[in-house]
Phi, psi and omega in degrees: 000141180256125179255137177248135181242138175284155177295149175302126191287346183248146178294144178288149180294151178297161182303323181298322179292320179298319179295320178296319178299318179298319180295319180297317180292322179295319179296319179296318179296317179298318180295320178298316178297324178297317180297317181299315180295322180296317179294325178297326184278345181275144175275170178301324179295318179298316181296325180296332180269358179231052181295140179261125181241169177232127180266109182290148177294158180292143177283153181285162176303142184303320181293319179292319178301313182294324178296320178296313180299317179299320179298318181291337183266338188244333182272151174292163178302318180298316181291322176300314182297316179300321179295318179296314182298329181290344181252342180285157178241093182301154181279117186292326183279006173233037180057047176059042181280147171238179180221155174208159174222159181236146186206159172239186184303323184304314179277321188301314185290342179262329189213020178300313181296316184295320179294320179296318178293319178299318179301316182288316190271332185242305184297321172101017181253040179299128181078003183226034186223147174213159175263149167252117183267131181267354180207168184292327179303312182293317180299315180295321180294318178298316179297322182299327183252010174076024178274133177301131185212142171243126184260131176269153173298138182289148184219138181292333180264086186298321182300312179293324180297316179299313181299315184285327183294320178304314182289318184296311180294320177300317179298316179299319180292318179297318179298334180266007179070025185259119174281150187203161171242127174250135172220150183288157180295333182261021172260119183250121182272136174263345173204164185288140175273003188300319181299317179294320178297319181295325182292334185253012178278000000 
């Protein structure tokens, strides 16, 4: 059987950009190796005096939290999305683009905060990002910390729900004339994709 493939739809980055990317990755690798060597050289006592902690973000006001939870439980997905869109601030230099990711309890309890911080500090969609929650645990957790969230009806078949939700939410955004970036919860950015997005707008 003969398979035909379409050409890659985006132009490849110039050689200079590729070289810069290689240097950035090499620098990151070198720094990681430095950290590994530093930890190897420390004794258990040294490590005990340099404990690494994580400062969780402040929880939202109880009244605001409850209002958010009520919205996720009573409003349709479409109405929740419209409400979220009315509060987000799309990025003007990317044709008013916003971003979203979707998650369930498995990912949320381990990295909801980290993904939200990464979005703000690295990806570059601060104030223009929301979560799609696949279960009530995730929706409630997002509401507790004031993260914009749209809750989907729970479904016993998580695999099918994940597959259909990506398409469904994307369709709703397109119908509203909203450009967007979707990325998975387990995709970790080392630098912002905004420059590349701007080049192809």
